[in-house]
mmCIF file of C-alpha atoms in Angstrom:
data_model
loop_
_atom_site.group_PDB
_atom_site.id
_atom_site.type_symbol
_atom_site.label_atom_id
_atom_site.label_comp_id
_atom_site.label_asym_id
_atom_site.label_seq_id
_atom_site.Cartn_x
_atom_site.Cartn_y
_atom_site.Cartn_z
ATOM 1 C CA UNK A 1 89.034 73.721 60.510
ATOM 2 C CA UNK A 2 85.934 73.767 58.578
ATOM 3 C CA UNK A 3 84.427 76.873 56.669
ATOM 4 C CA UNK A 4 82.352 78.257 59.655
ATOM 5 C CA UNK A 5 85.504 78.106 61.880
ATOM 6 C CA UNK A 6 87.288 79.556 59.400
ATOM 7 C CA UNK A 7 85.251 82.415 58.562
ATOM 8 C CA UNK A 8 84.475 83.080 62.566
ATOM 9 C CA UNK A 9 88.803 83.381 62.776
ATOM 10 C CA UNK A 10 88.939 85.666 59.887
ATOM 11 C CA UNK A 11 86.084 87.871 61.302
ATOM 12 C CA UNK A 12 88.230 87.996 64.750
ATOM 13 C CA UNK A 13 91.494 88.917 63.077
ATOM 14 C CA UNK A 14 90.040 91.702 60.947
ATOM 15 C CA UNK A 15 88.239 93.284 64.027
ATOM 16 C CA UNK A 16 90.548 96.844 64.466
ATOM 17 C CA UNK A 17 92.530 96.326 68.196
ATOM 18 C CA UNK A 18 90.853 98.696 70.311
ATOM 19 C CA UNK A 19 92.849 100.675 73.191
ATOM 20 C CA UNK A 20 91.224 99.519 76.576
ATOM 21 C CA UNK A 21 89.049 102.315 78.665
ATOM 22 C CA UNK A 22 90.830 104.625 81.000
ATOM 23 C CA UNK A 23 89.323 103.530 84.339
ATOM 24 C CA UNK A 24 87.066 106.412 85.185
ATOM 25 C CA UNK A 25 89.011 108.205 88.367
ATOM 26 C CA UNK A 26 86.894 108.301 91.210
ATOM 27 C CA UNK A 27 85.246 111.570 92.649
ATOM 28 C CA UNK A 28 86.279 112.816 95.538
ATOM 29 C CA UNK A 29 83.637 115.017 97.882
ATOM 30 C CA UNK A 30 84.924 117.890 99.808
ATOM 31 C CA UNK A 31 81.927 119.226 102.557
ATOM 32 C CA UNK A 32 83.421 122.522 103.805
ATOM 33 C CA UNK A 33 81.226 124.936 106.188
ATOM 34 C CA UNK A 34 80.539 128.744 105.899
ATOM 35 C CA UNK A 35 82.584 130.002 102.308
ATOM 36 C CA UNK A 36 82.034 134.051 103.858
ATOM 37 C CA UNK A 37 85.036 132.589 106.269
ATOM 38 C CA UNK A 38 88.246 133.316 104.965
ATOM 39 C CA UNK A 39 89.512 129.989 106.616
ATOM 40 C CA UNK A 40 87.345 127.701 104.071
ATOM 41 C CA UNK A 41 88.344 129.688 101.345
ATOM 42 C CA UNK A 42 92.017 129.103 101.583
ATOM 43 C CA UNK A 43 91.042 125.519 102.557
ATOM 44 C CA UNK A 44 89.011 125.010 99.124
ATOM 45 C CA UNK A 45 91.714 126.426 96.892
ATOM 46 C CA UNK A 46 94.354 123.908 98.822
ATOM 47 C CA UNK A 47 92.159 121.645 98.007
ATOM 48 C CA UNK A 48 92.311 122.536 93.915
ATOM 49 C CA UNK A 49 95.871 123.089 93.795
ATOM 50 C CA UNK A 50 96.378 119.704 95.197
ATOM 51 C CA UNK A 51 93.619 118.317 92.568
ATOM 52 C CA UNK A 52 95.354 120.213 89.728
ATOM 53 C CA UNK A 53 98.779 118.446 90.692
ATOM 54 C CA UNK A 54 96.701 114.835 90.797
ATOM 55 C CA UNK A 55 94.472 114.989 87.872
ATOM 56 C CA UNK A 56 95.260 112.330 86.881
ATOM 57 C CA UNK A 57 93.813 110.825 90.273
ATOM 58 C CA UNK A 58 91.339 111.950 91.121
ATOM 59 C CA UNK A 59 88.509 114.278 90.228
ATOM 60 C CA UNK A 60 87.040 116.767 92.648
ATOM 61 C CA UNK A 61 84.151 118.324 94.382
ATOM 62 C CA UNK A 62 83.925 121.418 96.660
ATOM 63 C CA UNK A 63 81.131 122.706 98.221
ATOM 64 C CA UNK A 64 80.392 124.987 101.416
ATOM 65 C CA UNK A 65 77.774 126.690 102.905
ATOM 66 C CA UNK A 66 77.151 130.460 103.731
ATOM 67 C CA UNK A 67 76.274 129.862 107.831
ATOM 68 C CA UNK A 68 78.995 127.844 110.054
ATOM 69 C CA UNK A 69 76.313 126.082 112.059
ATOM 70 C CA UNK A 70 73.885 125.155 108.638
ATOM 71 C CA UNK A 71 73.154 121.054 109.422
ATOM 72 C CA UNK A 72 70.768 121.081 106.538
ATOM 73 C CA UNK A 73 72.914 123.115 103.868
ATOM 74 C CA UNK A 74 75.771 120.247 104.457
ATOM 75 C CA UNK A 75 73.022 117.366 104.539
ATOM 76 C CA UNK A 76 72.008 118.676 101.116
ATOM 77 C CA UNK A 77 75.969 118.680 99.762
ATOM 78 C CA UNK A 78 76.478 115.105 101.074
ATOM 79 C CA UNK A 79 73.105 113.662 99.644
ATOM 80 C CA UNK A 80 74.262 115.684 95.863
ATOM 81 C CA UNK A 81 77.880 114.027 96.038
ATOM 82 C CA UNK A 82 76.459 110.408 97.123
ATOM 83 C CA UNK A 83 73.572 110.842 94.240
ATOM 84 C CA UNK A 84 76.616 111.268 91.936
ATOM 85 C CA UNK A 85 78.557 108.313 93.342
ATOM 86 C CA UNK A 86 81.525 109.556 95.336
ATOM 87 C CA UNK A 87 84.055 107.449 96.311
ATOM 88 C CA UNK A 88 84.733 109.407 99.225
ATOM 89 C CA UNK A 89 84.173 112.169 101.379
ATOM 90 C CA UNK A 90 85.678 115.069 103.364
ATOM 91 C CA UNK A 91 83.704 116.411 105.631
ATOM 92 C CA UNK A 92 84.222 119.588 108.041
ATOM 93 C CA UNK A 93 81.000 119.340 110.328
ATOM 94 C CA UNK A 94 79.126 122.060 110.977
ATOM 95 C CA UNK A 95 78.238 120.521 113.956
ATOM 96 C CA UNK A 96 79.981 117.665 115.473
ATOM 97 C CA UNK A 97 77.095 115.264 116.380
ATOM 98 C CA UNK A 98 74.453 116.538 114.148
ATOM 99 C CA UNK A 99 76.277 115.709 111.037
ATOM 100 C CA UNK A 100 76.763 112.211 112.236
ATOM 101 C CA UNK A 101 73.545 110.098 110.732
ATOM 102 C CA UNK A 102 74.113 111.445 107.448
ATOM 103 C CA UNK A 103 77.371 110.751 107.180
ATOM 104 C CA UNK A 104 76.625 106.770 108.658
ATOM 105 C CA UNK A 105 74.022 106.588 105.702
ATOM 106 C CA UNK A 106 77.098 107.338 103.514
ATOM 107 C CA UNK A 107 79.230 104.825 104.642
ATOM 108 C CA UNK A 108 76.845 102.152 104.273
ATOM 109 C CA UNK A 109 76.119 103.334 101.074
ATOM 110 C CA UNK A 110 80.273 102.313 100.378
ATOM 111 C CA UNK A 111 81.307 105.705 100.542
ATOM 112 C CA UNK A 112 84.486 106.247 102.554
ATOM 113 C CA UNK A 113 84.227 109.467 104.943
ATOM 114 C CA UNK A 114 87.143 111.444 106.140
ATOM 115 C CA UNK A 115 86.562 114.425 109.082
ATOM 116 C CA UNK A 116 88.620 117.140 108.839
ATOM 117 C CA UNK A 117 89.240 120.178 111.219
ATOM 118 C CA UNK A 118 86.395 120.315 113.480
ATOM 119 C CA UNK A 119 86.362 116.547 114.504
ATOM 120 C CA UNK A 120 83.428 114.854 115.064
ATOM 121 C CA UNK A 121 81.756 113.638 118.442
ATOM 122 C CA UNK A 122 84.205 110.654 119.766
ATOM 123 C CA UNK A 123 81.020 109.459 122.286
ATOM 124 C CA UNK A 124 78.581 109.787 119.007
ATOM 125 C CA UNK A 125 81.238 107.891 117.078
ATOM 126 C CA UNK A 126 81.749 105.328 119.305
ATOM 127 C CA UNK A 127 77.750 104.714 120.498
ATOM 128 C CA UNK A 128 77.422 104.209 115.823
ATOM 129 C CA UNK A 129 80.518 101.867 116.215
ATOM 130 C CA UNK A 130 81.869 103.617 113.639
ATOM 131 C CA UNK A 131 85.705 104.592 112.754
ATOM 132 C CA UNK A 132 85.445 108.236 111.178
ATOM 133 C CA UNK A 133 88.967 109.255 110.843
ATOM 134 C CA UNK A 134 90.148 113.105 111.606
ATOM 135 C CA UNK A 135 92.481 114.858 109.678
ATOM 136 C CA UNK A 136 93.743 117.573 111.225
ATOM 137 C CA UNK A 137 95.610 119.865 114.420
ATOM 138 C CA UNK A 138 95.489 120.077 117.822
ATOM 139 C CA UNK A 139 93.137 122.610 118.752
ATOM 140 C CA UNK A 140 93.859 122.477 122.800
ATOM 141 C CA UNK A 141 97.413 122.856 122.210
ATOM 142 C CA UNK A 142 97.047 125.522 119.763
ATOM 143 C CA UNK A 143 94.772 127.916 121.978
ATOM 144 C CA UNK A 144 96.693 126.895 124.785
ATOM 145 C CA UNK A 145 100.038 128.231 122.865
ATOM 146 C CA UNK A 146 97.726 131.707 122.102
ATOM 147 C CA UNK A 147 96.364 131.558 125.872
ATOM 148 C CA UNK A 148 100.010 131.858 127.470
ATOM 149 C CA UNK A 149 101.477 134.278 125.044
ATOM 150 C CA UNK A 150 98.584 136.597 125.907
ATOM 151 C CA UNK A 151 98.987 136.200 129.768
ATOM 152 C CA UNK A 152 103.176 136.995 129.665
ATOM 153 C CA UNK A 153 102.249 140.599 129.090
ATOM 154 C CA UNK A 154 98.971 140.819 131.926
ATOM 155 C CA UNK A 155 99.296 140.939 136.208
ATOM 156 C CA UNK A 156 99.297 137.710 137.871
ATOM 157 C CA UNK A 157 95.664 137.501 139.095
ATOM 158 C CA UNK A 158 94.015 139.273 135.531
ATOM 159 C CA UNK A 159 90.230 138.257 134.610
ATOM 160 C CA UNK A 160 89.833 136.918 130.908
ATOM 161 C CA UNK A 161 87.337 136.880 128.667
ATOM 162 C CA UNK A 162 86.369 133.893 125.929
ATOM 163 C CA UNK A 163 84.524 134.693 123.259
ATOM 164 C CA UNK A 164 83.833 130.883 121.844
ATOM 165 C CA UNK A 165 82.372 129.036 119.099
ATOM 166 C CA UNK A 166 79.161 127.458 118.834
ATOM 167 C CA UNK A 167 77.915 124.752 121.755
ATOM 168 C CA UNK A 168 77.866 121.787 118.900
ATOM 169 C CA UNK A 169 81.113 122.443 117.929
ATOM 170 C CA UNK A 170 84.095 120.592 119.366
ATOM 171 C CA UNK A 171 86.673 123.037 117.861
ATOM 172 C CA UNK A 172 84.963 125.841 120.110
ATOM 173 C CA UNK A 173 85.231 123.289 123.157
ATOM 174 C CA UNK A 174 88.828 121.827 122.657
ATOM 175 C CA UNK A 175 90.057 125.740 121.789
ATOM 176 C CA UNK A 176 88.157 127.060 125.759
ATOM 177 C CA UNK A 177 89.931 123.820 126.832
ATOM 178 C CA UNK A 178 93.068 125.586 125.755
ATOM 179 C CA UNK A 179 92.292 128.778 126.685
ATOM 180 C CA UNK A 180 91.224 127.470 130.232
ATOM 181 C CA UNK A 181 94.134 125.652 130.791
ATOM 182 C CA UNK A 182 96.862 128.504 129.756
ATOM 183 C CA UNK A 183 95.054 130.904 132.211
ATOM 184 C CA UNK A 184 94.928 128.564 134.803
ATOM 185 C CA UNK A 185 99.088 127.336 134.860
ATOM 186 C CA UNK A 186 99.131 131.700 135.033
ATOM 187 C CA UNK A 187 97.336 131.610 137.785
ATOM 188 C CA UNK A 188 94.503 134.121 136.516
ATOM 189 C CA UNK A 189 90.732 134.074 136.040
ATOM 190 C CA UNK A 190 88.122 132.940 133.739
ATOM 191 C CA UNK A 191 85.756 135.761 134.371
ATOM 192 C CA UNK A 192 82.980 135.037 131.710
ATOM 193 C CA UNK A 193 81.924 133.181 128.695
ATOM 194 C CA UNK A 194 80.014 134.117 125.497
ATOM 195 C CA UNK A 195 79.306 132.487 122.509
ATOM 196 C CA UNK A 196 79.884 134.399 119.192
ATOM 197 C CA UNK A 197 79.302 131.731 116.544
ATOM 198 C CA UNK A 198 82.278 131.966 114.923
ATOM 199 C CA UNK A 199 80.995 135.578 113.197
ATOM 200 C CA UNK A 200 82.617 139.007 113.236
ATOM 201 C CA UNK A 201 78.925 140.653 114.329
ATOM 202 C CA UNK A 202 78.659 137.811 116.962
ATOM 203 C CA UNK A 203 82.298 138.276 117.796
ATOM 204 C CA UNK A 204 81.172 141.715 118.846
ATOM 205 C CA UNK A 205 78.418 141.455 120.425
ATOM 206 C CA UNK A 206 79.619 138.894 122.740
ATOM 207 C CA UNK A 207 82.386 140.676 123.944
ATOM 208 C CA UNK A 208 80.282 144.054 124.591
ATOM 209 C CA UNK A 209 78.058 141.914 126.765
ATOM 210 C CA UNK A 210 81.584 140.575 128.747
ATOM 211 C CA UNK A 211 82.884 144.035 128.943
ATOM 212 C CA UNK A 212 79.636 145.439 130.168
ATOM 213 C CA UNK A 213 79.107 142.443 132.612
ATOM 214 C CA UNK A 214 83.011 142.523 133.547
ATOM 215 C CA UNK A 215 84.509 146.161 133.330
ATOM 216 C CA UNK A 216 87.842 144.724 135.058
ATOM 217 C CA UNK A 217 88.661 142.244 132.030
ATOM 218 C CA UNK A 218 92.175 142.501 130.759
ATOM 219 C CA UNK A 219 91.511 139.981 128.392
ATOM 220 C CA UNK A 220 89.404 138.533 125.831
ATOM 221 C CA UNK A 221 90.553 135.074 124.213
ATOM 222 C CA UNK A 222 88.608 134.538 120.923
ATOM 223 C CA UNK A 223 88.059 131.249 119.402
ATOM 224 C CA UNK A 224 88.845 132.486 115.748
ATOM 225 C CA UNK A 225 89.717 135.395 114.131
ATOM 226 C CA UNK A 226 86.297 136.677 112.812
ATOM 227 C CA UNK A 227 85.033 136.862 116.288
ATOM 228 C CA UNK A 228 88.292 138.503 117.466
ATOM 229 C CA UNK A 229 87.620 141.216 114.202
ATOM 230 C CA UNK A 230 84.510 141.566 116.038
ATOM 231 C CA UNK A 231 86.180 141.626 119.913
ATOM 232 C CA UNK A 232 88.485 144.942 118.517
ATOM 233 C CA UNK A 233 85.174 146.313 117.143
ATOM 234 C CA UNK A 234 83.332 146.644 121.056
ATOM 235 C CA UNK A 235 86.748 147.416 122.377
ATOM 236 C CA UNK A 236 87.461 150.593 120.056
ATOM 237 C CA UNK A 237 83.658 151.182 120.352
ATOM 238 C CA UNK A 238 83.895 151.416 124.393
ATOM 239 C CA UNK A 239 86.945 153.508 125.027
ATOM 240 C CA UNK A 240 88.830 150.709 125.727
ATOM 241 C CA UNK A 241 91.753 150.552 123.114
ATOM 242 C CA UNK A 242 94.996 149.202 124.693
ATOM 243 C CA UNK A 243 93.786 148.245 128.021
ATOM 244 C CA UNK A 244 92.072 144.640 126.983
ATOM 245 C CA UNK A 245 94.331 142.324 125.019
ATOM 246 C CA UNK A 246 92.866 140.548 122.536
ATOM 247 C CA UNK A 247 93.318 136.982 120.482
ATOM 248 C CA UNK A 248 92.193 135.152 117.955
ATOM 249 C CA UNK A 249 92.850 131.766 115.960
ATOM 250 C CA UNK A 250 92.903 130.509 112.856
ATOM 251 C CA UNK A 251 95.680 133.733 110.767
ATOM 252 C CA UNK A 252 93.089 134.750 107.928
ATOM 253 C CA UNK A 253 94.198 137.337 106.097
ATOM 254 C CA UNK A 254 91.924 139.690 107.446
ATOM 255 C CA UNK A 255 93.391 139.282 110.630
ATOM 256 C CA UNK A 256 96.917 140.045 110.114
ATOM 257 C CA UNK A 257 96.961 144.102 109.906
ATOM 258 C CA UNK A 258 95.621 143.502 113.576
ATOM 259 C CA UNK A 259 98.771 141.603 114.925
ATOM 260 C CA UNK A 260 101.148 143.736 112.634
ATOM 261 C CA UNK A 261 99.713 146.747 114.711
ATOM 262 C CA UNK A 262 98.936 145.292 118.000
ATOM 263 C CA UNK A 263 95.305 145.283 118.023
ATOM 264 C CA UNK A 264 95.321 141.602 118.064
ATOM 265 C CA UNK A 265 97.996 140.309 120.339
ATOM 266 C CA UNK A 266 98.435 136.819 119.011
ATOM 267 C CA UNK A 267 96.862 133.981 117.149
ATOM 268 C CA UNK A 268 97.350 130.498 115.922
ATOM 269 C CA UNK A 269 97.946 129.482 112.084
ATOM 270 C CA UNK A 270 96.771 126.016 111.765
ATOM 271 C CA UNK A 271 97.489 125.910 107.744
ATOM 272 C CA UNK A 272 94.316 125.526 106.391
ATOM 273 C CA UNK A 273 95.610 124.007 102.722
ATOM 274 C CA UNK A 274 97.849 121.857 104.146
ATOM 275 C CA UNK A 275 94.903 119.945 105.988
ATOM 276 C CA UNK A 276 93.217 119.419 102.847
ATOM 277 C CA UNK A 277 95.924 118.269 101.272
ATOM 278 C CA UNK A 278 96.516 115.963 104.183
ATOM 279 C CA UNK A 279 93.049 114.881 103.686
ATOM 280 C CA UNK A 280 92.818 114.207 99.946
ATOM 281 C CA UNK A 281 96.323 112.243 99.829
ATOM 282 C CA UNK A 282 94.272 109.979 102.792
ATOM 283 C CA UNK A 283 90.873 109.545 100.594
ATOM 284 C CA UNK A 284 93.209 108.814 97.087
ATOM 285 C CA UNK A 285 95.264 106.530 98.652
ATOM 286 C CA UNK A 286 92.574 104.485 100.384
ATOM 287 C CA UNK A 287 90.711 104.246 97.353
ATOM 288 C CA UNK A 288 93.295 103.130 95.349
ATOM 289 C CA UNK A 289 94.175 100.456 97.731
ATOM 290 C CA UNK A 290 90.591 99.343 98.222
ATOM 291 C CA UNK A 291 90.869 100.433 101.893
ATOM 292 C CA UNK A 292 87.547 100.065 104.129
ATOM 293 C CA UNK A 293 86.204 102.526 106.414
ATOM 294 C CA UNK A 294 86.931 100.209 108.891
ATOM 295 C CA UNK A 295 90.752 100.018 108.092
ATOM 296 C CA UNK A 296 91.394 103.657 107.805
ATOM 297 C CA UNK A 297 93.308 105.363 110.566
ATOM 298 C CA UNK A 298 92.098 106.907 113.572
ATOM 299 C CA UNK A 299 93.639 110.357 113.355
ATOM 300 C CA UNK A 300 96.194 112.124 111.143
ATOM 301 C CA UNK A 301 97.971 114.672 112.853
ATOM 302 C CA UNK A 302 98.713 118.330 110.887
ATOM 303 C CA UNK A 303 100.446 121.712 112.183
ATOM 304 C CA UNK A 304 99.574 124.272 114.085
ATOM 305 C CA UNK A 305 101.685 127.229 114.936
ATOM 306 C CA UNK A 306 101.738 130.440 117.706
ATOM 307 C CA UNK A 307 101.413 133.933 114.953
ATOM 308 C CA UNK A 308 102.573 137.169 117.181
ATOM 309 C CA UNK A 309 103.789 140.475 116.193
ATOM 310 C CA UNK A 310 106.969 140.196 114.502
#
């Protein structure tokens, strides 16, 4: 070895070893729609506690907006997360096709996307070629369960109410679907449809315009529990207390002194925590694998369950 290879050895050896970097943990995105919804709430601190158990994992972002049918708001949150390099994204759309392009920019941008609860558009999924996958319950069965408990206690032959969600969302059509198809198999009536965009104010107004179209209702079937707040609200306002049933879906808290005193005859607990959780153990997992939008699943199934009067 001569001097300069000598001296070049000794300079190596005396270097200090230096611990190798932590690998940075990738950030996760979490798109949630209107945070005044009790729902979302509960849904973004499932998703902390489940972030708080991982840290080590992952690191995480939650963000909602104030209206449930605000494209832009959301378009804004997913364009902030991908400017700070999100690995992936969960997304509850706040409208199932609208959402769409913005969420195809982010998965060619490498960004894996994940829909959860109010699934996107299958024909707009399918026209982009595009696997999204959907975390999250069966809303048709879980009206449907609401639907028939409501109809045991009303005269074969009874004209219903639905007070649904917006047109662009497919948890307002797959919950009517459910609705529809528990009043049918009891061989009663559909006797009008309103929309009351998921609000407590809508909730209300939409069912005063059924009751005053439809004196003779028996029923009105709400697609969540805001609008079914709002449903008790016209029926206590009208005279009508305890001869329209009412129902609602999602078990908020604000909903539950309703059932416990009969106001609100039944509705359906679809656990909002638990689909986050669901959701996040999907996006970690994938990205710790190196999974590809392409290779994630189609559809993860979570609960939903029928919440009556005890």
């Amino acid at each position: 070895m001569n001097r300069r290879q000598f001296g070049q050895a000794a300079l190596c050896l005396a270097l200090p070893s230096l611990p190798l970097a932590a690998p940075a943990r990738p950030l996760v995105g979490m798109v949630l729609k209107s945070m005044r919804n009790e729902f979302f709430v509960q849904m973004a601190d499932g998703a902390r506690a489940h972030q708080r158990r991982r840290q080590a994992d992952y690191e995480l972002a939650v963000a909602g907006v104030q209206e449930e049918t605000d494209v832009k708001g959301q378009e804004t949150i997913v364009q902030q997360l991908l400017a700070r390099r999100a690995g992936a994204l969960v997304v509850v759309p706040a409208d199932s096709v609208a959402m769409l392009p913005i969420l195809i920019r982010a998965v060619a941008a490498g960004t894996l996307v994940i829909n959860m609860d109010n699934k996107l558009d299958d024909r707009a999924l399918a026209a982009a070629q595009l696997n999204i996958p959907f975390v999250g319950p069966s809303n048709f069965a879980g009206a449907r369960s609401v639907g028939a408990q409501v109809a045991q206690g009303l005269p074969p032959g009874s004209r219903i109410g639905l007070v649904e969600g917006p047109p662009g969302s497919i948890n307002a059509k797959a919950r009517s679907d459910g609705f529809r198809e528990a009043i049918r198999a009891a061989g009663m009536e559909i006797a009008g449809i309103r929309s009351g965009f998921w609000e407590v104010a809508g909730g209300e107004k939409a069912a005063r315009e059924l009751l005053e179209a439809e004196p003779k209702l028996r029923a009105l079937l709400c697609g969540n529990d805001n609008m079914a707040i709002g449903a008790v609200k016209a029926v206590e306002a009208m005279g009508l207390h305890g001869k329209v049933a009412i129902a609602g879906y999602d078990n908020i808290p604000a909903i539950r002194p309703y059932i416990a005193d009969g106001r609100v005859v039944a509705t359906a607990d679809q656990y909002p925590a638990k689909q986050a959780e669901y959701a996040l153990e999907l996006a970690i997992k994938s990205l710790a694998s190196g999974a590809r939008q392409e290779d994630l699943p189609g559809i993860v199934p979570t609960p939903v369950q029928l919440v009556t009067r005890k």
